[in-house]
Short mmCIF file of C-alpha atoms in Angstrom, two decimals:
data_model
loop_
_atom_site.label_atom_id
_atom_site.label_comp_id
_atom_site.label_asym_id
_atom_site.label_seq_id
_atom_site.Cartn_x
_atom_site.Cartn_y
_atom_site.Cartn_z
CA UNK V 70 -11.68 -3.16 185.41
CA UNK V 71 -8.26 -1.96 185.63
CA UNK V 72 -6.58 -5.17 184.64
CA UNK V 73 -9.53 -5.27 181.45
CA UNK V 74 -7.66 -1.95 180.02
CA UNK V 75 -4.43 -3.78 180.29
CA UNK V 76 -5.21 -6.34 178.82
CA UNK V 77 -7.42 -4.41 175.60
CA UNK V 78 -4.02 -2.43 176.33
CA UNK V 79 -1.66 -4.83 175.85
CA UNK V 80 -3.36 -6.86 172.80
CA UNK V 81 -3.25 -2.54 170.73
CA UNK V 82 0.61 -3.06 171.61
CA UNK V 83 0.49 -6.17 170.12
CA UNK V 84 -1.24 -5.42 166.66
CA UNK V 85 1.24 -2.63 166.35
CA UNK V 86 4.46 -4.73 166.73
CA UNK V 87 2.81 -7.26 164.23
CA UNK V 88 2.69 -4.66 161.92
CA UNK V 89 5.48 -3.00 162.63
CA UNK V 90 7.35 -6.50 161.50
CA UNK V 91 5.86 -6.82 159.01
CA UNK V 92 6.14 -3.97 156.64
CA UNK V 93 10.02 -4.05 158.16
CA UNK V 94 10.26 -7.34 156.40
CA UNK V 95 13.01 -7.88 154.38
CA UNK V 96 12.68 -10.69 151.07
CA UNK V 97 16.49 -11.40 150.59
CA UNK V 98 16.53 -11.58 146.05
CA UNK V 99 19.20 -14.08 147.05
CA UNK V 100 16.64 -16.62 148.91
CA UNK V 101 14.55 -16.54 145.71
CA UNK V 102 16.82 -17.87 143.23
CA UNK V 103 19.38 -14.47 142.67
CA UNK V 104 23.12 -15.32 141.91
CA UNK V 105 25.69 -12.29 144.04
CA UNK V 106 28.12 -13.20 140.45
CA UNK V 107 25.82 -12.77 138.21
CA UNK V 108 26.34 -15.95 135.92
CA UNK V 109 22.67 -16.46 135.98
CA UNK V 110 19.89 -13.31 134.59
CA UNK V 111 17.57 -12.42 137.97
CA UNK V 112 14.83 -10.95 136.98
CA UNK V 113 12.24 -13.98 137.62
CA UNK V 114 13.97 -14.00 141.44
CA UNK V 115 13.13 -10.29 141.73
CA UNK V 116 10.12 -10.48 140.78
CA UNK V 117 9.90 -13.53 143.10
CA UNK V 118 10.21 -11.30 146.01
CA UNK V 119 8.24 -8.80 144.94
CA UNK V 120 5.58 -10.87 144.32
CA UNK V 121 6.33 -11.98 147.70
CA UNK V 122 6.26 -8.33 149.73
CA UNK V 123 3.03 -7.41 148.41
CA UNK V 124 0.89 -10.52 148.68
CA UNK V 125 2.19 -9.71 153.37
CA UNK V 126 0.63 -6.36 152.52
CA UNK V 127 4.30 -4.56 151.68
CA UNK V 128 8.02 -5.03 152.68
CA UNK V 129 12.01 -4.47 151.53
CA UNK V 130 13.40 -6.19 149.00
CA UNK V 131 16.90 -6.54 149.15
CA UNK V 132 20.17 -6.16 147.44
CA UNK V 133 23.37 -7.95 149.43
CA UNK V 134 26.75 -6.64 148.66
CA UNK V 135 27.27 -8.95 145.28
CA UNK V 136 27.03 -8.15 141.56
CA UNK V 137 23.42 -8.78 139.92
CA UNK V 138 22.05 -9.54 136.80
CA UNK V 139 18.40 -9.03 135.67
CA UNK V 140 16.19 -7.85 133.04
CA UNK V 141 13.30 -5.33 134.08
CA UNK V 142 12.26 -4.97 137.50
CA UNK V 143 8.72 -3.63 137.76
CA UNK V 144 7.60 -2.18 141.25
CA UNK V 145 4.39 -2.26 142.80
CA UNK V 146 3.32 -0.93 145.97
CA UNK V 147 4.19 -0.45 149.32
CA UNK V 148 7.79 -2.14 147.83
CA UNK V 149 11.57 -0.93 148.89
CA UNK V 150 14.41 -1.76 146.57
CA UNK V 151 17.36 -1.79 149.59
CA UNK V 152 20.69 -1.89 147.14
CA UNK V 153 23.00 -2.75 149.85
CA UNK V 154 26.49 -0.57 150.23
CA UNK V 155 28.71 -3.17 147.51
CA UNK V 156 25.68 -4.56 146.53
CA UNK V 157 25.58 -4.15 141.95
CA UNK V 158 23.13 -4.32 139.44
CA UNK V 159 23.50 -4.41 135.82
CA UNK V 160 21.07 -4.76 133.77
CA UNK V 161 21.02 -6.73 130.42
CA UNK V 162 21.39 -5.03 127.39
CA UNK V 163 19.53 -8.08 125.45
CA UNK V 164 16.28 -5.42 123.97
CA UNK V 165 14.45 -9.11 124.27
CA UNK V 166 14.03 -8.82 127.21
CA UNK V 167 12.38 -5.84 127.85
CA UNK V 168 8.92 -7.02 126.14
CA UNK V 169 6.27 -7.15 126.16
CA UNK V 170 6.02 -3.56 125.86
CA UNK V 171 4.79 -1.46 128.44
CA UNK V 172 2.89 1.57 128.80
CA UNK V 173 4.79 4.69 128.92
CA UNK V 174 5.90 7.70 127.55
CA UNK V 175 9.36 9.85 125.54
CA UNK V 176 9.57 12.98 124.89
CA UNK V 177 6.23 13.92 126.01
CA UNK V 178 4.68 11.58 123.85
CA UNK V 179 2.50 8.39 125.33
CA UNK V 180 3.68 5.48 124.03
CA UNK V 181 3.70 2.01 124.34
CA UNK V 182 8.23 1.26 124.62
CA UNK V 183 10.51 -1.38 125.63
CA UNK V 184 9.94 -2.11 129.36
CA UNK V 185 12.16 1.08 131.24
CA UNK V 186 15.05 -0.95 134.21
CA UNK V 187 12.35 0.38 136.80
CA UNK V 188 9.28 0.65 136.11
CA UNK V 189 6.17 1.10 137.79
CA UNK V 190 2.72 1.56 137.00
CA UNK V 191 -0.73 3.25 138.84
CA UNK V 192 0.66 2.69 142.37
CA UNK V 193 2.00 4.36 145.65
CA UNK V 194 4.41 4.22 148.04
CA UNK V 195 7.35 2.56 146.04
CA UNK V 196 10.68 3.57 147.14
CA UNK V 197 14.22 3.46 145.20
CA UNK V 198 16.75 3.79 148.35
CA UNK V 199 20.35 2.46 148.70
CA UNK V 200 24.13 2.90 149.20
CA UNK V 201 24.54 0.34 145.89
CA UNK V 202 24.94 0.94 142.62
CA UNK V 203 22.69 0.31 139.59
CA UNK V 204 24.24 0.25 135.45
CA UNK V 205 22.39 -0.11 132.76
CA UNK V 206 24.88 -1.14 130.44
CA UNK V 207 23.61 1.71 128.07
CA UNK V 208 26.47 1.78 125.20
CA UNK V 209 23.84 -0.76 123.01
CA UNK V 210 21.80 1.07 122.92
CA UNK V 211 23.16 4.29 122.43
CA UNK V 212 25.18 2.73 119.38
CA UNK V 213 22.23 0.53 117.67
CA UNK V 214 20.16 3.95 118.52
CA UNK V 215 22.35 5.96 116.55
CA UNK V 216 24.49 3.51 114.18
CA UNK V 217 23.93 2.23 110.59
CA UNK V 218 22.42 -0.62 111.73
CA UNK V 219 19.03 0.83 112.65
CA UNK V 220 18.35 2.70 109.12
CA UNK V 221 19.54 0.35 107.24
CA UNK V 222 17.25 -2.87 108.27
CA UNK V 223 13.97 -2.80 110.13
CA UNK V 224 14.52 -4.71 113.94
CA UNK V 225 11.62 -7.04 114.47
CA UNK V 226 11.24 -4.33 117.56
CA UNK V 227 10.80 -1.42 115.29
CA UNK V 228 8.05 -3.50 113.70
CA UNK V 229 6.55 -4.16 116.73
CA UNK V 230 6.90 -0.40 118.13
CA UNK V 231 5.21 0.87 114.59
CA UNK V 232 2.26 -2.83 115.12
CA UNK V 233 1.53 -1.12 118.82
CA UNK V 234 1.12 2.83 117.52
CA UNK V 235 0.42 3.04 114.55
CA UNK V 236 -2.63 6.02 116.52
CA UNK V 237 0.91 7.51 117.76
CA UNK V 238 2.79 7.96 114.73
CA UNK V 239 -0.16 8.97 112.01
CA UNK V 240 -0.86 11.59 114.41
CA UNK V 241 2.67 13.30 114.87
CA UNK V 242 3.76 13.09 110.87
CA UNK V 243 2.73 16.11 109.92
CA UNK V 244 4.81 17.89 113.29
CA UNK V 245 7.01 15.00 114.52
CA UNK V 246 9.06 14.02 112.08
CA UNK V 247 12.64 12.20 114.13
CA UNK V 248 12.71 10.59 116.71
CA UNK V 249 9.40 8.31 116.87
CA UNK V 250 9.45 7.88 112.81
CA UNK V 251 12.84 5.87 114.05
CA UNK V 252 10.23 3.82 116.28
CA UNK V 253 13.19 2.18 118.07
CA UNK V 254 13.09 4.16 121.56
CA UNK V 255 14.85 3.56 124.60
CA UNK V 256 13.47 2.23 127.75
CA UNK V 257 14.71 5.87 130.62
CA UNK V 258 16.04 4.12 133.67
CA UNK V 259 13.52 4.72 135.86
CA UNK V 260 10.13 5.91 134.84
CA UNK V 261 7.36 5.26 137.84
CA UNK V 262 4.00 7.02 135.79
CA UNK V 263 1.22 7.37 137.59
CA UNK V 264 2.05 7.06 141.09
CA UNK V 265 2.28 8.47 144.14
CA UNK V 266 4.58 8.78 147.38
CA UNK V 267 7.76 7.89 145.31
CA UNK V 268 11.40 8.19 147.13
CA UNK V 269 14.36 7.57 145.44
CA UNK V 270 17.55 7.55 147.69
CA UNK V 271 20.79 7.51 147.69
CA UNK V 272 21.73 5.18 145.60
CA UNK V 273 24.51 5.60 142.31
CA UNK V 274 23.44 5.84 138.91
CA UNK V 275 25.19 5.54 134.96
CA UNK V 276 25.01 3.95 131.61
CA UNK V 277 21.27 4.65 131.74
CA UNK V 278 19.66 3.92 127.66
CA UNK V 279 17.69 7.06 127.63
CA UNK V 280 16.45 9.06 130.81
CA UNK V 281 17.80 8.53 133.72
CA UNK V 282 14.85 8.91 137.07
CA UNK V 283 11.93 10.00 134.93
CA UNK V 284 8.82 9.92 137.10
CA UNK V 285 5.67 10.88 134.90
CA UNK V 286 1.91 12.01 135.99
CA UNK V 287 3.42 11.58 139.68
CA UNK V 288 2.85 12.86 143.41
CA UNK V 289 5.12 13.24 145.61
CA UNK V 290 8.65 12.08 144.14
CA UNK V 291 11.70 12.51 146.70
CA UNK V 292 14.55 12.70 144.81
CA UNK V 293 18.12 12.98 147.25
CA UNK V 294 21.23 11.46 148.18
CA UNK V 295 21.48 10.49 144.33
CA UNK V 296 24.63 9.83 142.24
CA UNK V 297 24.39 9.88 138.16
CA UNK V 298 27.19 9.56 135.78
CA UNK V 299 26.25 9.17 132.53
CA UNK V 300 29.14 10.88 130.38
CA UNK V 301 29.25 11.02 126.59
CA UNK V 302 26.47 9.97 125.66
CA UNK V 303 22.99 10.70 123.60
CA UNK V 304 19.54 12.04 125.68
CA UNK V 305 20.85 10.53 129.04
CA UNK V 306 19.56 12.59 131.09
CA UNK V 307 19.34 13.19 135.23
CA UNK V 308 16.75 14.04 136.67
CA UNK V 309 13.42 14.96 134.55
CA UNK V 310 9.90 14.83 135.84
CA UNK V 311 7.65 15.83 133.96
CA UNK V 312 3.61 16.60 134.39
CA UNK V 313 4.48 15.59 138.27
CA UNK V 314 3.21 17.57 141.77
CA UNK V 315 5.50 18.01 144.18
CA UNK V 316 9.21 16.48 143.25
CA UNK V 317 11.68 17.09 145.94
CA UNK V 318 15.40 16.70 144.16
CA UNK V 319 17.48 17.24 146.58
CA UNK V 320 21.54 16.82 147.43
CA UNK V 321 21.86 14.81 144.32
CA UNK V 322 25.49 14.68 141.85
CA UNK V 323 25.09 14.49 138.19
CA UNK V 324 27.60 14.52 135.35
CA UNK V 325 25.30 13.95 132.25
CA UNK V 326 25.67 13.76 127.76
CA UNK V 327 22.37 16.14 128.31
CA UNK V 328 20.75 18.36 130.73
CA UNK V 329 21.40 18.01 134.60
CA UNK V 330 17.91 17.91 135.55
CA UNK V 331 14.67 18.75 133.14
CA UNK V 332 11.32 19.65 133.46
CA UNK V 333 9.04 18.74 130.63
CA UNK V 334 4.97 18.05 130.38
CA UNK V 335 4.54 17.35 127.30
CA UNK V 336 4.81 17.44 123.24
CA UNK V 337 2.58 20.28 121.46
CA UNK V 338 -0.67 17.44 120.69
CA UNK V 339 -0.78 15.30 122.93
CA UNK V 340 1.13 17.25 125.30
CA UNK V 341 -1.93 19.85 125.40
CA UNK V 342 -4.45 16.94 125.26
CA UNK V 343 -3.11 15.61 128.46
CA UNK V 344 -3.31 19.33 130.84
CA UNK V 345 -0.99 17.78 133.27
CA UNK V 346 1.12 20.67 133.79
CA UNK V 347 4.97 20.22 135.90
CA UNK V 348 4.13 21.88 139.38
CA UNK V 349 4.96 22.84 142.83
CA UNK V 350 8.92 21.76 141.41
CA UNK V 351 11.66 22.49 144.80
CA UNK V 352 15.82 21.41 143.05
CA UNK V 353 18.19 22.48 145.69
CA UNK V 354 21.60 21.85 146.90
CA UNK V 355 23.18 20.14 144.03
CA UNK V 356 26.05 19.74 142.00
CA UNK V 357 26.13 19.46 137.70
CA UNK V 358 29.01 19.23 135.98
CA UNK V 359 28.65 17.81 132.15
CA UNK V 360 25.87 18.34 130.73
CA UNK V 361 23.64 20.35 127.79
CA UNK V 362 22.10 22.13 130.18
CA UNK V 363 22.13 22.54 134.63
CA UNK V 364 18.37 23.36 135.25
CA UNK V 365 16.04 22.81 132.14
CA UNK V 366 12.54 23.69 131.46
CA UNK V 367 11.38 22.00 128.15
CA UNK V 368 10.70 21.87 125.01
CA UNK V 369 8.26 20.21 125.42
CA UNK V 370 6.39 21.87 128.14
CA UNK V 371 3.08 22.24 126.11
CA UNK V 372 1.03 21.34 129.26
CA UNK V 373 2.58 24.13 131.38
CA UNK V 374 5.09 23.83 134.34
CA UNK V 375 4.32 25.62 136.67
CA UNK V 376 5.53 26.85 140.55
CA UNK V 377 9.35 25.98 140.32
CA UNK V 378 12.53 26.82 142.58
CA UNK V 379 15.83 26.25 141.79
CA UNK V 380 18.46 27.07 144.91
CA UNK V 381 21.81 26.63 146.48
CA UNK V 382 23.42 25.06 143.49
CA UNK V 383 26.39 24.85 141.35
CA UNK V 384 26.67 24.01 137.84
CA UNK V 385 30.69 23.94 136.86
CA UNK V 386 30.36 22.87 133.13
CA UNK V 387 27.87 23.09 131.66
CA UNK V 388 26.91 23.73 128.32
CA UNK V 389 24.34 26.03 130.10
CA UNK V 390 23.31 27.43 133.23
CA UNK V 391 19.33 27.28 133.88
CA UNK V 392 17.88 27.04 129.87
CA UNK V 393 14.34 27.54 129.49
CA UNK V 394 13.50 27.11 125.46
CA UNK V 395 10.35 26.07 123.73
CA UNK V 396 8.96 26.68 120.25
CA UNK V 397 6.27 28.06 117.40
CA UNK V 398 3.33 25.42 118.42
CA UNK V 399 4.51 24.18 121.54
CA UNK V 400 1.33 26.75 123.75
CA UNK V 401 1.44 25.89 127.38
CA UNK V 402 2.99 28.52 130.45
CA UNK V 403 5.75 28.27 132.06
CA UNK V 404 5.07 30.96 134.90
CA UNK V 405 6.43 31.44 138.94
CA UNK V 406 10.31 30.83 138.43
CA UNK V 407 12.45 31.32 140.82
CA UNK V 408 16.63 31.09 141.01
CA UNK V 409 18.79 32.13 143.84
CA UNK V 410 22.41 31.36 145.11
CA UNK V 411 23.24 30.04 142.32
CA UNK V 412 27.78 29.24 141.31
CA UNK V 413 28.54 29.09 137.52
CA UNK V 414 32.05 27.92 136.82
CA UNK V 415 33.09 27.02 133.37
CA UNK V 416 30.09 27.54 131.51
CA UNK V 417 30.04 27.12 127.93
CA UNK V 418 27.08 28.95 126.36
CA UNK V 419 24.92 31.12 127.63
CA UNK V 420 24.79 31.31 132.15
CA UNK V 421 20.76 32.12 131.27
CA UNK V 422 18.40 30.94 128.31
CA UNK V 423 15.01 31.98 128.03
CA UNK V 424 13.91 30.93 123.70
CA UNK V 425 11.00 30.82 122.79
CA UNK V 426 12.60 30.54 119.07
CA UNK V 427 13.97 26.87 120.39
CA UNK V 428 13.18 25.49 116.36
CA UNK V 429 12.87 28.16 114.19
CA UNK V 430 9.99 29.80 112.78
CA UNK V 431 7.18 31.91 111.30
CA UNK V 432 5.25 34.20 113.30
CA UNK V 433 2.10 32.78 113.50
CA UNK V 434 -2.19 34.31 115.37
CA UNK V 435 -2.10 34.00 118.74
CA UNK V 436 -3.37 30.26 119.35
CA UNK V 437 -3.81 26.97 121.40
CA UNK V 438 -0.03 26.31 119.90
CA UNK V 439 1.22 30.15 121.38
CA UNK V 440 3.65 29.32 124.14
CA UNK V 441 4.14 31.89 127.31
CA UNK V 442 6.67 32.28 129.51
CA UNK V 443 6.03 35.06 132.51
CA UNK V 444 6.55 35.64 135.97
CA UNK V 445 10.68 34.48 135.87
CA UNK V 446 12.59 35.88 138.40
CA UNK V 447 16.82 35.43 139.02
CA UNK V 448 18.37 36.12 142.32
CA UNK V 449 22.20 36.15 144.17
CA UNK V 450 23.91 34.02 140.66
CA UNK V 451 27.58 34.60 140.54
CA UNK V 452 29.11 32.52 136.91
CA UNK V 453 31.49 32.60 134.26
CA UNK V 454 30.23 32.06 131.24
CA UNK V 455 30.66 32.56 127.74
CA UNK V 456 27.57 34.89 127.73
CA UNK V 457 26.08 36.03 130.49
CA UNK V 458 22.06 35.79 129.21
CA UNK V 459 19.99 35.79 126.41
CA UNK V 460 15.92 36.00 126.20
CA UNK V 461 14.52 36.05 122.99
CA UNK V 462 10.56 36.18 122.58
CA UNK V 463 7.67 36.22 119.78
CA UNK V 464 7.44 38.76 117.67
CA UNK V 465 3.33 37.74 118.92
CA UNK V 466 3.57 36.43 122.61
CA UNK V 467 6.79 38.77 123.83
CA UNK V 468 8.63 36.84 127.20
CA UNK V 469 6.86 38.73 130.48
CA UNK V 470 7.96 40.10 133.90
CA UNK V 471 11.63 38.79 134.60
CA UNK V 472 13.56 40.10 136.66
CA UNK V 473 17.44 39.53 137.59
CA UNK V 474 18.67 40.56 140.68
CA UNK V 475 21.44 40.99 142.76
CA UNK V 476 24.37 39.62 140.09
CA UNK V 477 27.56 39.37 139.06
CA UNK V 478 28.88 37.98 135.66
CA UNK V 479 31.86 37.71 134.17
CA UNK V 480 31.51 36.94 130.07
CA UNK V 481 32.90 36.90 127.22
CA UNK V 482 29.21 39.26 125.58
CA UNK V 483 27.35 40.79 128.00
CA UNK V 484 22.36 39.18 128.45
CA UNK V 485 21.10 40.06 124.69
CA UNK V 486 17.16 40.85 125.42
CA UNK V 487 14.81 40.09 122.21
CA UNK V 488 10.90 40.24 121.96
CA UNK V 489 10.80 40.95 126.13
CA UNK V 490 8.10 43.05 128.44
CA UNK V 491 8.11 44.45 131.97
CA UNK V 492 12.24 43.10 131.87
CA UNK V 493 14.33 44.44 135.21
CA UNK V 494 17.68 44.21 136.20
CA UNK V 495 18.71 46.01 139.67
CA UNK V 496 21.87 45.85 141.39
CA UNK V 497 23.42 43.95 138.04
CA UNK V 498 27.59 43.37 137.41
CA UNK V 499 28.45 42.15 133.84
CA UNK V 500 32.10 42.21 132.83
CA UNK V 501 31.90 41.50 129.16
CA UNK V 502 35.06 41.29 127.21
CA UNK V 503 33.45 41.91 124.59
CA UNK V 504 29.98 44.13 123.83
CA UNK V 505 28.00 45.34 126.06
CA UNK V 506 26.76 44.46 129.25
CA UNK V 507 22.72 44.32 128.42
CA UNK V 508 22.01 44.71 124.43
CA UNK V 509 17.82 45.33 124.28
CA UNK V 510 16.02 44.68 120.99
CA UNK V 511 12.18 45.47 120.46
CA UNK V 512 11.99 45.66 124.05
CA UNK V 513 8.56 47.17 126.06
CA UNK V 514 9.60 48.20 129.99
CA UNK V 515 12.93 47.92 130.60
CA UNK V 516 13.87 48.88 134.65
CA UNK V 517 18.06 49.69 134.95
CA UNK V 518 18.58 49.48 138.56
CA UNK V 519 23.25 49.74 139.07
CA UNK V 520 23.51 47.63 136.27
CA UNK V 521 27.33 48.59 135.76
CA UNK V 522 30.53 46.86 134.04
CA UNK V 523 34.37 46.10 135.43
CA UNK V 524 35.34 46.45 132.35
CA UNK V 525 34.39 49.79 129.65
CA UNK V 526 35.69 49.20 126.51
CA UNK V 527 36.36 51.79 124.04
CA UNK V 528 33.27 53.01 122.20
CA UNK V 529 31.77 50.33 123.33
CA UNK V 530 28.45 51.08 125.49
CA UNK V 531 28.11 49.47 127.88
CA UNK V 532 24.28 49.85 128.12
CA UNK V 533 22.56 48.95 124.26
CA UNK V 534 19.34 49.91 123.16
CA UNK V 535 17.34 49.90 120.18
CA UNK V 536 13.07 49.90 119.29
CA UNK V 537 13.12 49.42 123.45
CA UNK V 538 9.35 52.34 124.66
CA UNK V 539 9.45 53.27 128.17
CA UNK V 540 12.98 52.65 129.34
CA UNK V 541 14.25 54.11 133.14
CA UNK V 542 17.53 53.78 134.15
CA UNK V 543 18.32 54.66 137.09
CA UNK V 544 20.68 53.76 140.56
CA UNK V 545 24.12 53.27 137.85
CA UNK V 546 27.56 54.69 139.10
CA UNK V 547 29.81 52.97 135.87
CA UNK V 548 33.37 52.85 136.51
CA UNK V 549 36.80 54.66 135.42
CA UNK V 550 37.19 54.62 132.23
CA UNK V 551 33.11 53.55 130.11
CA UNK V 552 33.56 56.12 127.05
CA UNK V 553 29.24 56.74 126.93
CA UNK V 554 26.93 54.58 129.05
CA UNK V 555 24.16 54.11 126.87
CA UNK V 556 23.56 53.66 123.10
CA UNK V 557 19.53 54.17 121.49
CA UNK V 558 18.93 53.34 118.04
CA UNK V 559 15.74 52.76 115.62
CA UNK V 560 13.42 54.60 114.96
CA UNK V 561 9.99 53.72 117.69
CA UNK V 562 12.93 53.60 120.90
CA UNK V 563 10.60 56.29 122.87
CA UNK V 564 10.37 57.36 126.88
CA UNK V 565 13.30 57.53 128.16
CA UNK V 566 13.50 58.49 131.52
CA UNK V 567 17.66 58.26 133.77
CA UNK V 568 17.31 59.39 136.99
CA UNK V 569 20.05 59.37 140.55
CA UNK V 570 22.93 58.17 138.35
CA UNK V 571 26.45 59.34 138.57
CA UNK V 572 28.16 59.84 135.35
CA UNK V 573 31.98 60.99 137.18
CA UNK V 574 33.70 59.29 134.83
CA UNK V 575 31.74 59.02 132.06
CA UNK V 576 32.76 60.44 129.10
CA UNK V 577 29.47 60.70 126.95
CA UNK V 578 26.46 58.92 128.88
CA UNK V 579 24.38 59.20 126.66
CA UNK V 580 24.68 58.60 122.83
CA UNK V 581 21.75 58.77 120.27
CA UNK V 582 21.56 57.30 116.66
CA UNK V 583 19.95 59.58 113.97
CA UNK V 584 16.62 56.49 113.99
CA UNK V 585 15.28 58.38 117.91
CA UNK V 586 13.32 61.55 117.19
CA UNK V 587 11.76 61.46 120.40
CA UNK V 588 13.65 63.26 123.88
CA UNK V 589 15.88 61.81 126.81
CA UNK V 590 14.93 62.93 129.80
CA UNK V 591 18.05 63.71 131.74
CA UNK V 592 18.07 64.20 135.47
#
């Protein structure tokens, strides 16, 4: 009996060992015809290696050290692309190599377009990893997209795009002229669509034609230890997970020609129709250098953005730090966002932006076109920046429930808050070179707890409020030399209370303009 048990156990272990050996099997692209000196396009050789691994149930497609030239690489389920140290993959800049066009998404709109450089559609368990380099050779793409030849003559690629996307173009004409109308949409570098269990790890990426790492409608995506360099290039965002669930971005180093990390969920009517939110994202331990923004949400957020945490990151030299943007017509909601433990330096514009008027428009009735920002919280941030922060809601839909905690900012100008409600500042120090630390206009329910500046200016109030109601100012201890602490303006300003403040060094704790009719409680 014991011998039978032993034989059964041995058989099980043998099966397990066989399974592991299949899963770990390597498919060297060189053995399938790829050349390591980039003298020949390796597209077909790589496809053969992927097919062989797929037929075996999965495996690792391996690139040993060397230089490879290829067209698009299409992944299948259970495939690992392993790019070893010393391996460099250069993607062709011949646009024809990216035909036939495939199902893709471009700036929040679902289209048929050039194949992404790495592409996967409705597969699972895929990985791109290694210490090697992948280069998109994007310069030719950038030049054509921005250049005269595209404008002067309708290319065959534009004609093909129009042929494949008549409904998209017709539906967008009233709303979205411009890029889509050009009919030449550069492909993203890495775009898995409708995939599960996606891992991108360790690689160095440069010169993307368009957005770099751009998962769409995926579930369980991890991007870790990745370096992205797209210098002086148009629209080459670093990591753009769009309409995905359970995304983990960590330990990445990004320097690009547009936003470093961007969270999106579709654009306007098409985005609302898909109704696929971006939700449950964590972003941590990343450094971001050149870029329009460090971490940006929107402006394509029509399918909603929810439950996002951003922590332990450094932004050095980006135009903005954290930027959340939208406009009338987008619809959708951005909510449950937490930003914590961030260091910003050399920020050219604002450290923090929440702007619902990214594109200027007139007030309109609240409908599905109306976007919303709510329940957004910032804490433990230090910054050297041009402007501390800018919050700009809509007249018909104010920004709602935003808090700032434990922040220290050196800036040319302070916070501006407009068209908002339920806004709180707790232990926030803004050392502004000019203007007030906090300026608010058309705000309802504003709490200012321990707000101060170490750089008070003559004839400038630390806090300047216009048409702001339900205000509670407390626990403030203004620095010596403060001439005016709080200035009130506008006939809609009312219900202002100052309590538990130390105005020992303040010449005038409160200044009211004549338009302010209601009494202010000071004790």
